[in-house]
Amino acid sequence: MRPLRLFFAATLILSATTAVHAKCGNSSAGFNEWRDNLITNSQRYGIKARVAKSALSGVTYNSKVIRLDRNQKSFKLSFKQFYAKRVNNAMIRRGQKLGQTYGRIFRRIEKQFGVPAPVILAIWGLETNYGGYIGNMSVMRSLATLAYDCRRSQFFSNELIAALHIVQRGDMKPSEMRGAWAGEIGQTQFLASSYMKYAIDYDGNGRRDLIRSVPDVLGSTANYLAKKGWRRGQSWGPGTANYNVLKKWNKASVYVQTISVMAEKIGN
């Protein structure tokens, strides 16, 4: 999971986070009341009542998510340890092969966004092993649990409201939104707020589907980096402007360094 990284106005965000954050809790005791209150007041956050009810009714507190949130150890490793744990030669070779398989899409992406294939492939591989494992936990349940939990209630309240907007926009049904424990969605693990801001319909079917559509996944990842300031035609090693853009993808230095090195190897 990446360290934590809406399209709607600041006043709406403030309204949502204030209302939800005010009733946070550190155990399951008050969760159901908190959830039902959110459903009742969903229109305050721009969410239709029927959307909130379909997405959240029956959602329960997930103590496993809380345990995982309190036990993030991978990012305390050295770069050498982290790279050895997450990357191997088979991943590099597969990235190179996928670069050929989706060559036409990558050429279109680089022309449009300026982001080269190896960088996107490195992110794709590192996040979910090229879509091999995107997680199977309910995004709504995870986000509701973390929004209710007092440790980072404001942050996850934003993400939960964003996830409800994804459903309301028609991109996915709540049952389709399954991902990592902290609510990341899709093959490059977008948080819901990033999904709302940067996900694009790159296959032209009218939906932004970062779970099943490879073109949407690759195009959206490039769009994210481009919007964050990616500089066309420049390198991405430490000390470069593009390396700083990768830091906006992930704040952990070992993660960013791994993306950079992995991309170099895929590109060779």
PDB file of C-alpha atoms in Angstrom:
ATOM      1  CA  MET A   1       0.000   0.000   0.000  1.00  0.00           C
ATOM      2  CA  ARG A   2       1.265   3.466  -0.729  1.00  0.00           C
ATOM      3  CA  PRO A   3       1.475   6.134   1.975  1.00  0.00           C
ATOM      4  CA  LEU A   4      -1.644   8.166   1.743  1.00  0.00           C
ATOM      5  CA  ARG A   5      -1.926  10.586  -1.353  1.00  0.00           C
ATOM      6  CA  LEU A   6     -11.968  15.906  -4.807  1.00  0.00           C
ATOM      7  CA  PHE A   7     -13.063  17.222  -7.415  1.00  0.00           C
ATOM      8  CA  PHE A   8     -15.722  19.085  -5.422  1.00  0.00           C
ATOM      9  CA  ALA A   9     -15.407  22.501  -3.804  1.00  0.00           C
ATOM     10  CA  ALA A  10     -13.454  23.175  -0.632  1.00  0.00           C
ATOM     11  CA  THR A  11     -16.603  24.160   1.198  1.00  0.00           C
ATOM     12  CA  LEU A  12     -18.149  20.776   0.432  1.00  0.00           C
ATOM     13  CA  ILE A  13     -15.014  18.974   1.618  1.00  0.00           C
ATOM     14  CA  LEU A  14     -15.013  20.983   4.839  1.00  0.00           C
ATOM     15  CA  SER A  15     -18.669  20.259   5.381  1.00  0.00           C
ATOM     16  CA  ALA A  16     -18.182  16.526   4.826  1.00  0.00           C
ATOM     17  CA  THR A  17     -15.086  16.108   6.938  1.00  0.00           C
ATOM     18  CA  THR A  18     -16.396  18.234   9.793  1.00  0.00           C
ATOM     19  CA  ALA A  19     -19.683  16.352  10.005  1.00  0.00           C
ATOM     20  CA  VAL A  20     -18.133  12.896   9.737  1.00  0.00           C
ATOM     21  CA  HIS A  21     -15.005  13.600  11.764  1.00  0.00           C
ATOM     22  CA  ALA A  22     -17.016  14.966  14.696  1.00  0.00           C
ATOM     23  CA  LYS A  23     -18.441  11.517  15.431  1.00  0.00           C
ATOM     24  CA  CYS A  24     -15.334   9.377  14.987  1.00  0.00           C
ATOM     25  CA  GLY A  25     -14.582   6.501  17.341  1.00  0.00           C
ATOM     26  CA  ASN A  26     -11.794   4.153  18.330  1.00  0.00           C
ATOM     27  CA  SER A  27     -13.847   0.967  18.541  1.00  0.00           C
ATOM     28  CA  SER A  28     -16.768  -0.599  16.719  1.00  0.00           C
ATOM     29  CA  ALA A  29     -19.231   0.558  19.374  1.00  0.00           C
ATOM     30  CA  GLY A  30     -20.584   3.647  17.602  1.00  0.00           C
ATOM     31  CA  PHE A  31     -19.931   2.665  13.999  1.00  0.00           C
ATOM     32  CA  ASN A  32     -23.468   1.683  12.976  1.00  0.00           C
ATOM     33  CA  GLU A  33     -24.917   4.947  14.311  1.00  0.00           C
ATOM     34  CA  TRP A  34     -22.152   6.899  12.520  1.00  0.00           C
ATOM     35  CA  ARG A  35     -22.821   5.034   9.249  1.00  0.00           C
ATOM     36  CA  ASP A  36     -26.582   5.548   9.425  1.00  0.00           C
ATOM     37  CA  ASN A  37     -26.086   9.242  10.162  1.00  0.00           C
ATOM     38  CA  LEU A  38     -23.869   9.561   7.103  1.00  0.00           C
ATOM     39  CA  ILE A  39     -26.510   7.894   4.922  1.00  0.00           C
ATOM     40  CA  THR A  40     -29.231  10.180   6.322  1.00  0.00           C
ATOM     41  CA  ASN A  41     -27.157  13.290   5.655  1.00  0.00           C
ATOM     42  CA  SER A  42     -25.588  12.177   2.384  1.00  0.00           C
ATOM     43  CA  GLN A  43     -27.178  14.980   0.350  1.00  0.00           C
ATOM     44  CA  ARG A  44     -25.053  17.477   2.270  1.00  0.00           C
ATOM     45  CA  TYR A  45     -22.059  16.000   0.463  1.00  0.00           C
ATOM     46  CA  GLY A  46     -23.648  15.989  -2.985  1.00  0.00           C
ATOM     47  CA  ILE A  47     -24.609  12.314  -2.758  1.00  0.00           C
ATOM     48  CA  LYS A  48     -28.126  11.172  -3.635  1.00  0.00           C
ATOM     49  CA  ALA A  49     -29.836   9.297  -0.810  1.00  0.00           C
ATOM     50  CA  ARG A  50     -30.392   6.192  -2.932  1.00  0.00           C
ATOM     51  CA  VAL A  51     -26.690   6.065  -3.832  1.00  0.00           C
ATOM     52  CA  ALA A  52     -25.552   6.327  -0.207  1.00  0.00           C
ATOM     53  CA  LYS A  53     -28.097   3.746   0.899  1.00  0.00           C
ATOM     54  CA  SER A  54     -27.123   1.219  -1.779  1.00  0.00           C
ATOM     55  CA  ALA A  55     -23.418   1.681  -1.083  1.00  0.00           C
ATOM     56  CA  LEU A  56     -23.369   1.811   2.708  1.00  0.00           C
ATOM     57  CA  SER A  57     -26.421   0.015   4.088  1.00  0.00           C
ATOM     58  CA  GLY A  58     -25.203  -3.129   5.795  1.00  0.00           C
ATOM     59  CA  VAL A  59     -21.544  -2.059   5.728  1.00  0.00           C
ATOM     60  CA  THR A  60     -19.876  -3.142   8.960  1.00  0.00           C
ATOM     61  CA  TYR A  61     -16.792  -2.110  10.904  1.00  0.00           C
ATOM     62  CA  ASN A  62     -13.671  -4.006   9.837  1.00  0.00           C
ATOM     63  CA  SER A  63     -11.196  -4.522  12.672  1.00  0.00           C
ATOM     64  CA  LYS A  64      -8.700  -6.107  10.240  1.00  0.00           C
ATOM     65  CA  VAL A  65      -8.388  -2.793   8.412  1.00  0.00           C
ATOM     66  CA  ILE A  66      -7.537  -1.050  11.665  1.00  0.00           C
ATOM     67  CA  ARG A  67      -4.867  -3.630  12.472  1.00  0.00           C
ATOM     68  CA  LEU A  68      -3.311  -3.205   9.042  1.00  0.00           C
ATOM     69  CA  ASP A  69      -3.401   0.565   9.367  1.00  0.00           C
ATOM     70  CA  ARG A  70      -1.432   0.357  12.588  1.00  0.00           C
ATOM     71  CA  ASN A  71       1.151  -2.090  11.216  1.00  0.00           C
ATOM     72  CA  GLN A  72       2.748  -0.591   8.086  1.00  0.00           C
ATOM     73  CA  LYS A  73       6.324  -1.840   8.218  1.00  0.00           C
ATOM     74  CA  SER A  74       7.421  -2.120   4.586  1.00  0.00           C
ATOM     75  CA  PHE A  75       8.323   1.535   4.259  1.00  0.00           C
ATOM     76  CA  LYS A  76      10.761   1.306   7.167  1.00  0.00           C
ATOM     77  CA  LEU A  77      13.061  -0.931   5.117  1.00  0.00           C
ATOM     78  CA  SER A  78      16.184   0.329   3.376  1.00  0.00           C
ATOM     79  CA  PHE A  79      15.988   0.780  -0.394  1.00  0.00           C
ATOM     80  CA  LYS A  80      18.022  -2.382  -0.936  1.00  0.00           C
ATOM     81  CA  GLN A  81      15.734  -4.391   1.328  1.00  0.00           C
ATOM     82  CA  PHE A  82      12.560  -2.914  -0.155  1.00  0.00           C
ATOM     83  CA  TYR A  83      13.667  -3.449  -3.750  1.00  0.00           C
ATOM     84  CA  ALA A  84      14.664  -7.057  -3.066  1.00  0.00           C
ATOM     85  CA  LYS A  85      11.312  -7.672  -1.378  1.00  0.00           C
ATOM     86  CA  ARG A  86       9.184  -6.162  -4.144  1.00  0.00           C
ATOM     87  CA  VAL A  87      11.046  -6.560  -7.461  1.00  0.00           C
ATOM     88  CA  ASN A  88      12.735  -9.420  -9.306  1.00  0.00           C
ATOM     89  CA  ASN A  89      14.040 -10.114 -12.809  1.00  0.00           C
ATOM     90  CA  ALA A  90      10.828 -11.859 -13.814  1.00  0.00           C
ATOM     91  CA  MET A  91       8.869  -8.676 -13.090  1.00  0.00           C
ATOM     92  CA  ILE A  92      11.280  -6.663 -15.223  1.00  0.00           C
ATOM     93  CA  ARG A  93      10.957  -9.114 -18.124  1.00  0.00           C
ATOM     94  CA  ARG A  94       7.186  -9.167 -17.846  1.00  0.00           C
ATOM     95  CA  GLY A  95       7.113  -5.380 -17.850  1.00  0.00           C
ATOM     96  CA  GLN A  96       9.155  -5.360 -21.052  1.00  0.00           C
ATOM     97  CA  LYS A  97       6.801  -7.875 -22.646  1.00  0.00           C
ATOM     98  CA  LEU A  98       3.718  -5.896 -21.644  1.00  0.00           C
ATOM     99  CA  GLY A  99       5.354  -2.817 -23.082  1.00  0.00           C
ATOM    100  CA  GLN A 100       5.363  -4.612 -26.438  1.00  0.00           C
ATOM    101  CA  THR A 101       1.870  -6.057 -26.036  1.00  0.00           C
ATOM    102  CA  TYR A 102       0.391  -2.622 -25.373  1.00  0.00           C
ATOM    103  CA  GLY A 103       2.876  -0.768 -27.532  1.00  0.00           C
ATOM    104  CA  ARG A 104       0.248   1.097 -29.534  1.00  0.00           C
ATOM    105  CA  ILE A 105      -1.457   2.367 -26.381  1.00  0.00           C
ATOM    106  CA  PHE A 106       1.861   3.397 -24.838  1.00  0.00           C
ATOM    107  CA  ARG A 107       2.858   5.313 -27.970  1.00  0.00           C
ATOM    108  CA  ARG A 108      -0.472   7.122 -27.892  1.00  0.00           C
ATOM    109  CA  ILE A 109       0.010   7.875 -24.191  1.00  0.00           C
ATOM    110  CA  GLU A 110       3.523   9.254 -24.586  1.00  0.00           C
ATOM    111  CA  LYS A 111       2.425  11.453 -27.483  1.00  0.00           C
ATOM    112  CA  GLN A 112      -0.508  12.815 -25.494  1.00  0.00           C
ATOM    113  CA  PHE A 113       0.924  13.050 -21.972  1.00  0.00           C
ATOM    114  CA  GLY A 114       4.695  12.880 -22.417  1.00  0.00           C
ATOM    115  CA  VAL A 115       5.076  10.031 -19.928  1.00  0.00           C
ATOM    116  CA  PRO A 116       7.218   7.121 -21.247  1.00  0.00           C
ATOM    117  CA  ALA A 117       6.088   3.510 -21.062  1.00  0.00           C
ATOM    118  CA  PRO A 118       8.798   2.250 -18.648  1.00  0.00           C
ATOM    119  CA  VAL A 119       7.640   4.628 -15.912  1.00  0.00           C
ATOM    120  CA  ILE A 120       4.008   3.572 -16.192  1.00  0.00           C
ATOM    121  CA  LEU A 121       5.009  -0.079 -16.397  1.00  0.00           C
ATOM    122  CA  ALA A 122       7.129   0.240 -13.244  1.00  0.00           C
ATOM    123  CA  ILE A 123       4.212   1.763 -11.327  1.00  0.00           C
ATOM    124  CA  TRP A 124       1.820  -0.863 -12.714  1.00  0.00           C
ATOM    125  CA  GLY A 125       4.159  -3.686 -11.746  1.00  0.00           C
ATOM    126  CA  LEU A 126       5.043  -2.362  -8.335  1.00  0.00           C
ATOM    127  CA  GLU A 127       1.497  -1.538  -7.312  1.00  0.00           C
ATOM    128  CA  THR A 128      -0.281  -4.768  -8.281  1.00  0.00           C
ATOM    129  CA  ASN A 129       2.131  -6.959 -10.279  1.00  0.00           C
ATOM    130  CA  TYR A 130       0.569  -5.653 -13.491  1.00  0.00           C
ATOM    131  CA  GLY A 131      -2.969  -6.148 -12.264  1.00  0.00           C
ATOM    132  CA  GLY A 132      -2.266  -9.612 -10.889  1.00  0.00           C
ATOM    133  CA  TYR A 133      -3.457  -8.689  -7.426  1.00  0.00           C
ATOM    134  CA  ILE A 134      -5.503  -5.553  -6.876  1.00  0.00           C
ATOM    135  CA  GLY A 135      -6.935  -6.653  -3.544  1.00  0.00           C
ATOM    136  CA  ASN A 136     -10.292  -8.188  -2.717  1.00  0.00           C
ATOM    137  CA  MET A 137     -11.524  -6.097   0.187  1.00  0.00           C
ATOM    138  CA  SER A 138     -14.665  -3.987  -0.029  1.00  0.00           C
ATOM    139  CA  VAL A 139     -13.577  -0.421  -0.751  1.00  0.00           C
ATOM    140  CA  MET A 140     -16.703   0.984   0.876  1.00  0.00           C
ATOM    141  CA  ARG A 141     -16.216  -1.066   4.028  1.00  0.00           C
ATOM    142  CA  SER A 142     -12.533  -0.171   4.310  1.00  0.00           C
ATOM    143  CA  LEU A 143     -13.089   3.537   3.732  1.00  0.00           C
ATOM    144  CA  ALA A 144     -16.085   3.681   6.066  1.00  0.00           C
ATOM    145  CA  THR A 145     -14.059   1.983   8.799  1.00  0.00           C
ATOM    146  CA  LEU A 146     -11.115   4.349   8.374  1.00  0.00           C
ATOM    147  CA  ALA A 147     -13.352   7.428   8.087  1.00  0.00           C
ATOM    148  CA  TYR A 148     -15.005   6.481  11.360  1.00  0.00           C
ATOM    149  CA  ASP A 149     -11.672   5.718  13.054  1.00  0.00           C
ATOM    150  CA  CYS A 150     -10.302   8.828  14.767  1.00  0.00           C
ATOM    151  CA  ARG A 151      -6.656   8.453  13.686  1.00  0.00           C
ATOM    152  CA  ARG A 152      -7.130   9.829  10.153  1.00  0.00           C
ATOM    153  CA  SER A 153     -10.842  10.485  10.059  1.00  0.00           C
ATOM    154  CA  GLN A 154     -10.670  13.703   8.036  1.00  0.00           C
ATOM    155  CA  PHE A 155      -8.504  12.190   5.298  1.00  0.00           C
ATOM    156  CA  PHE A 156     -10.609   9.075   4.909  1.00  0.00           C
ATOM    157  CA  SER A 157     -13.885  10.968   5.147  1.00  0.00           C
ATOM    158  CA  ASN A 158     -12.806  12.751   1.962  1.00  0.00           C
ATOM    159  CA  GLU A 159     -11.964   9.406   0.361  1.00  0.00           C
ATOM    160  CA  LEU A 160     -15.289   7.853   1.352  1.00  0.00           C
ATOM    161  CA  ILE A 161     -17.265  10.772  -0.086  1.00  0.00           C
ATOM    162  CA  ALA A 162     -15.180  10.547  -3.259  1.00  0.00           C
ATOM    163  CA  ALA A 163     -15.898   6.805  -3.513  1.00  0.00           C
ATOM    164  CA  LEU A 164     -19.614   7.531  -3.268  1.00  0.00           C
ATOM    165  CA  HIS A 165     -19.247  10.065  -6.081  1.00  0.00           C
ATOM    166  CA  ILE A 166     -17.575   7.381  -8.227  1.00  0.00           C
ATOM    167  CA  VAL A 167     -20.684   5.233  -7.792  1.00  0.00           C
ATOM    168  CA  GLN A 168     -22.996   8.169  -8.419  1.00  0.00           C
ATOM    169  CA  ARG A 169     -21.105   9.074 -11.616  1.00  0.00           C
ATOM    170  CA  GLY A 170     -21.758   5.558 -12.897  1.00  0.00           C
ATOM    171  CA  ASP A 171     -18.178   4.344 -13.203  1.00  0.00           C
ATOM    172  CA  MET A 172     -18.635   1.369 -10.880  1.00  0.00           C
ATOM    173  CA  LYS A 173     -21.187  -0.297  -8.650  1.00  0.00           C
ATOM    174  CA  PRO A 174     -20.338  -0.612  -4.925  1.00  0.00           C
ATOM    175  CA  SER A 175     -20.050  -4.396  -5.322  1.00  0.00           C
ATOM    176  CA  GLU A 176     -17.419  -3.914  -8.050  1.00  0.00           C
ATOM    177  CA  MET A 177     -15.269  -1.684  -5.874  1.00  0.00           C
ATOM    178  CA  ARG A 178     -12.882  -4.150  -4.312  1.00  0.00           C
ATOM    179  CA  GLY A 179      -9.265  -3.324  -3.603  1.00  0.00           C
ATOM    180  CA  ALA A 180      -6.542  -2.984  -1.006  1.00  0.00           C
ATOM    181  CA  TRP A 181      -7.176  -2.571   2.685  1.00  0.00           C
ATOM    182  CA  ALA A 182      -6.961   1.237   2.673  1.00  0.00           C
ATOM    183  CA  GLY A 183      -9.466   1.589  -0.134  1.00  0.00           C
ATOM    184  CA  GLU A 184      -7.110   1.875  -3.108  1.00  0.00           C
ATOM    185  CA  ILE A 185      -8.851   1.037  -6.358  1.00  0.00           C
ATOM    186  CA  GLY A 186      -7.619  -0.602  -9.523  1.00  0.00           C
ATOM    187  CA  GLN A 187      -4.465  -1.841 -11.155  1.00  0.00           C
ATOM    188  CA  THR A 188      -2.361   1.158 -10.175  1.00  0.00           C
ATOM    189  CA  GLN A 189      -4.115   1.644  -6.855  1.00  0.00           C
ATOM    190  CA  PHE A 190      -5.784   5.048  -7.076  1.00  0.00           C
ATOM    191  CA  LEU A 191      -7.341   6.420  -3.948  1.00  0.00           C
ATOM    192  CA  ALA A 192     -10.925   7.496  -4.573  1.00  0.00           C
ATOM    193  CA  SER A 193     -10.091  11.218  -4.617  1.00  0.00           C
ATOM    194  CA  SER A 194      -7.403  10.630  -7.252  1.00  0.00           C
ATOM    195  CA  TYR A 195      -9.855   8.473  -9.189  1.00  0.00           C
ATOM    196  CA  MET A 196     -12.279  11.394  -9.316  1.00  0.00           C
ATOM    197  CA  LYS A 197      -9.583  13.874 -10.323  1.00  0.00           C
ATOM    198  CA  TYR A 198      -7.405  11.915 -12.724  1.00  0.00           C
ATOM    199  CA  ALA A 199      -9.139   8.767 -13.997  1.00  0.00           C
ATOM    200  CA  ILE A 200      -9.986   8.992 -17.697  1.00  0.00           C
ATOM    201  CA  ASP A 201     -11.995   6.909 -20.139  1.00  0.00           C
ATOM    202  CA  TYR A 202      -9.157   5.833 -22.439  1.00  0.00           C
ATOM    203  CA  ASP A 203     -10.953   2.970 -24.154  1.00  0.00           C
ATOM    204  CA  GLY A 204     -13.914   5.151 -25.119  1.00  0.00           C
ATOM    205  CA  ASN A 205     -16.687   3.063 -23.575  1.00  0.00           C
ATOM    206  CA  GLY A 206     -18.101   5.909 -21.483  1.00  0.00           C
ATOM    207  CA  ARG A 207     -16.800   4.688 -18.108  1.00  0.00           C
ATOM    208  CA  ARG A 208     -13.610   5.153 -16.153  1.00  0.00           C
ATOM    209  CA  ASP A 209     -12.761   1.609 -15.124  1.00  0.00           C
ATOM    210  CA  LEU A 210      -9.399   1.237 -13.402  1.00  0.00           C
ATOM    211  CA  ILE A 211     -10.120  -2.349 -12.391  1.00  0.00           C
ATOM    212  CA  ARG A 212     -10.812  -4.076 -15.724  1.00  0.00           C
ATOM    213  CA  SER A 213      -9.784  -1.697 -18.513  1.00  0.00           C
ATOM    214  CA  VAL A 214      -6.038  -1.704 -19.192  1.00  0.00           C
ATOM    215  CA  PRO A 215      -6.282   1.375 -21.474  1.00  0.00           C
ATOM    216  CA  ASP A 216      -8.097   3.277 -18.711  1.00  0.00           C
ATOM    217  CA  VAL A 217      -5.482   2.150 -16.174  1.00  0.00           C
ATOM    218  CA  LEU A 218      -2.494   3.180 -18.271  1.00  0.00           C
ATOM    219  CA  GLY A 219      -4.006   6.408 -19.562  1.00  0.00           C
ATOM    220  CA  SER A 220      -5.183   7.481 -16.122  1.00  0.00           C
ATOM    221  CA  THR A 221      -1.783   6.812 -14.570  1.00  0.00           C
ATOM    222  CA  ALA A 222      -0.119   8.933 -17.232  1.00  0.00           C
ATOM    223  CA  ASN A 223      -2.741  11.655 -16.779  1.00  0.00           C
ATOM    224  CA  TYR A 224      -2.010  11.730 -13.045  1.00  0.00           C
ATOM    225  CA  LEU A 225       1.717  12.182 -13.612  1.00  0.00           C
ATOM    226  CA  ALA A 226       1.192  14.767 -16.337  1.00  0.00           C
ATOM    227  CA  LYS A 227      -1.149  16.816 -14.163  1.00  0.00           C
ATOM    228  CA  LYS A 228       1.429  16.692 -11.381  1.00  0.00           C
ATOM    229  CA  GLY A 229       4.035  18.288 -13.645  1.00  0.00           C
ATOM    230  CA  TRP A 230       5.773  15.524 -15.597  1.00  0.00           C
ATOM    231  CA  ARG A 231       8.290  17.008 -18.039  1.00  0.00           C
ATOM    232  CA  ARG A 232       8.180  15.508 -21.488  1.00  0.00           C
ATOM    233  CA  GLY A 233      11.441  14.062 -22.805  1.00  0.00           C
ATOM    234  CA  GLN A 234      13.353  14.383 -19.526  1.00  0.00           C
ATOM    235  CA  SER A 235      14.812  11.676 -17.313  1.00  0.00           C
ATOM    236  CA  TRP A 236      13.352  10.619 -13.983  1.00  0.00           C
ATOM    237  CA  GLY A 237      16.372   9.813 -11.823  1.00  0.00           C
ATOM    238  CA  PRO A 238      17.086  11.324  -8.400  1.00  0.00           C
ATOM    239  CA  GLY A 239      17.522  15.081  -8.489  1.00  0.00           C
ATOM    240  CA  THR A 240      15.352  15.589 -11.582  1.00  0.00           C
ATOM    241  CA  ALA A 241      12.022  17.386 -11.834  1.00  0.00           C
ATOM    242  CA  ASN A 242      10.348  14.134 -12.855  1.00  0.00           C
ATOM    243  CA  TYR A 243      11.717  12.351  -9.808  1.00  0.00           C
ATOM    244  CA  ASN A 244       9.939  15.001  -7.753  1.00  0.00           C
ATOM    245  CA  VAL A 245       6.747  14.189  -9.660  1.00  0.00           C
ATOM    246  CA  LEU A 246       7.147  10.536  -8.675  1.00  0.00           C
ATOM    247  CA  LYS A 247       7.295  11.709  -5.065  1.00  0.00           C
ATOM    248  CA  LYS A 248       3.766  13.014  -5.558  1.00  0.00           C
ATOM    249  CA  TRP A 249       2.720   9.509  -6.549  1.00  0.00           C
ATOM    250  CA  ASN A 250       4.216   8.128  -3.363  1.00  0.00           C
ATOM    251  CA  LYS A 251       5.832   9.936  -0.466  1.00  0.00           C
ATOM    252  CA  ALA A 252       8.020   7.020   0.685  1.00  0.00           C
ATOM    253  CA  SER A 253      11.571   7.521  -0.562  1.00  0.00           C
ATOM    254  CA  VAL A 254      12.189   3.774  -0.962  1.00  0.00           C
ATOM    255  CA  TYR A 255       9.082   3.458  -3.113  1.00  0.00           C
ATOM    256  CA  VAL A 256      10.016   6.348  -5.378  1.00  0.00           C
ATOM    257  CA  GLN A 257      13.563   5.091  -5.775  1.00  0.00           C
ATOM    258  CA  THR A 258      12.229   1.641  -6.624  1.00  0.00           C
ATOM    259  CA  ILE A 259       9.938   3.048  -9.332  1.00  0.00           C
ATOM    260  CA  SER A 260      12.873   4.973 -10.787  1.00  0.00           C
ATOM    261  CA  VAL A 261      15.290   2.027 -10.870  1.00  0.00           C
ATOM    262  CA  MET A 262      12.646  -0.430 -12.048  1.00  0.00           C
ATOM    263  CA  ALA A 263      11.670   1.900 -14.902  1.00  0.00           C
ATOM    264  CA  GLU A 264      15.294   2.195 -16.001  1.00  0.00           C
ATOM    265  CA  LYS A 265      15.642  -1.580 -16.106  1.00  0.00           C
ATOM    266  CA  ILE A 266      12.391  -2.074 -18.003  1.00  0.00           C
ATOM    267  CA  GLY A 267      13.519   0.506 -20.519  1.00  0.00           C
ATOM    268  CA  ASN A 268      16.857  -1.169 -21.213  1.00  0.00           C
TER     269      ASN A 268
END
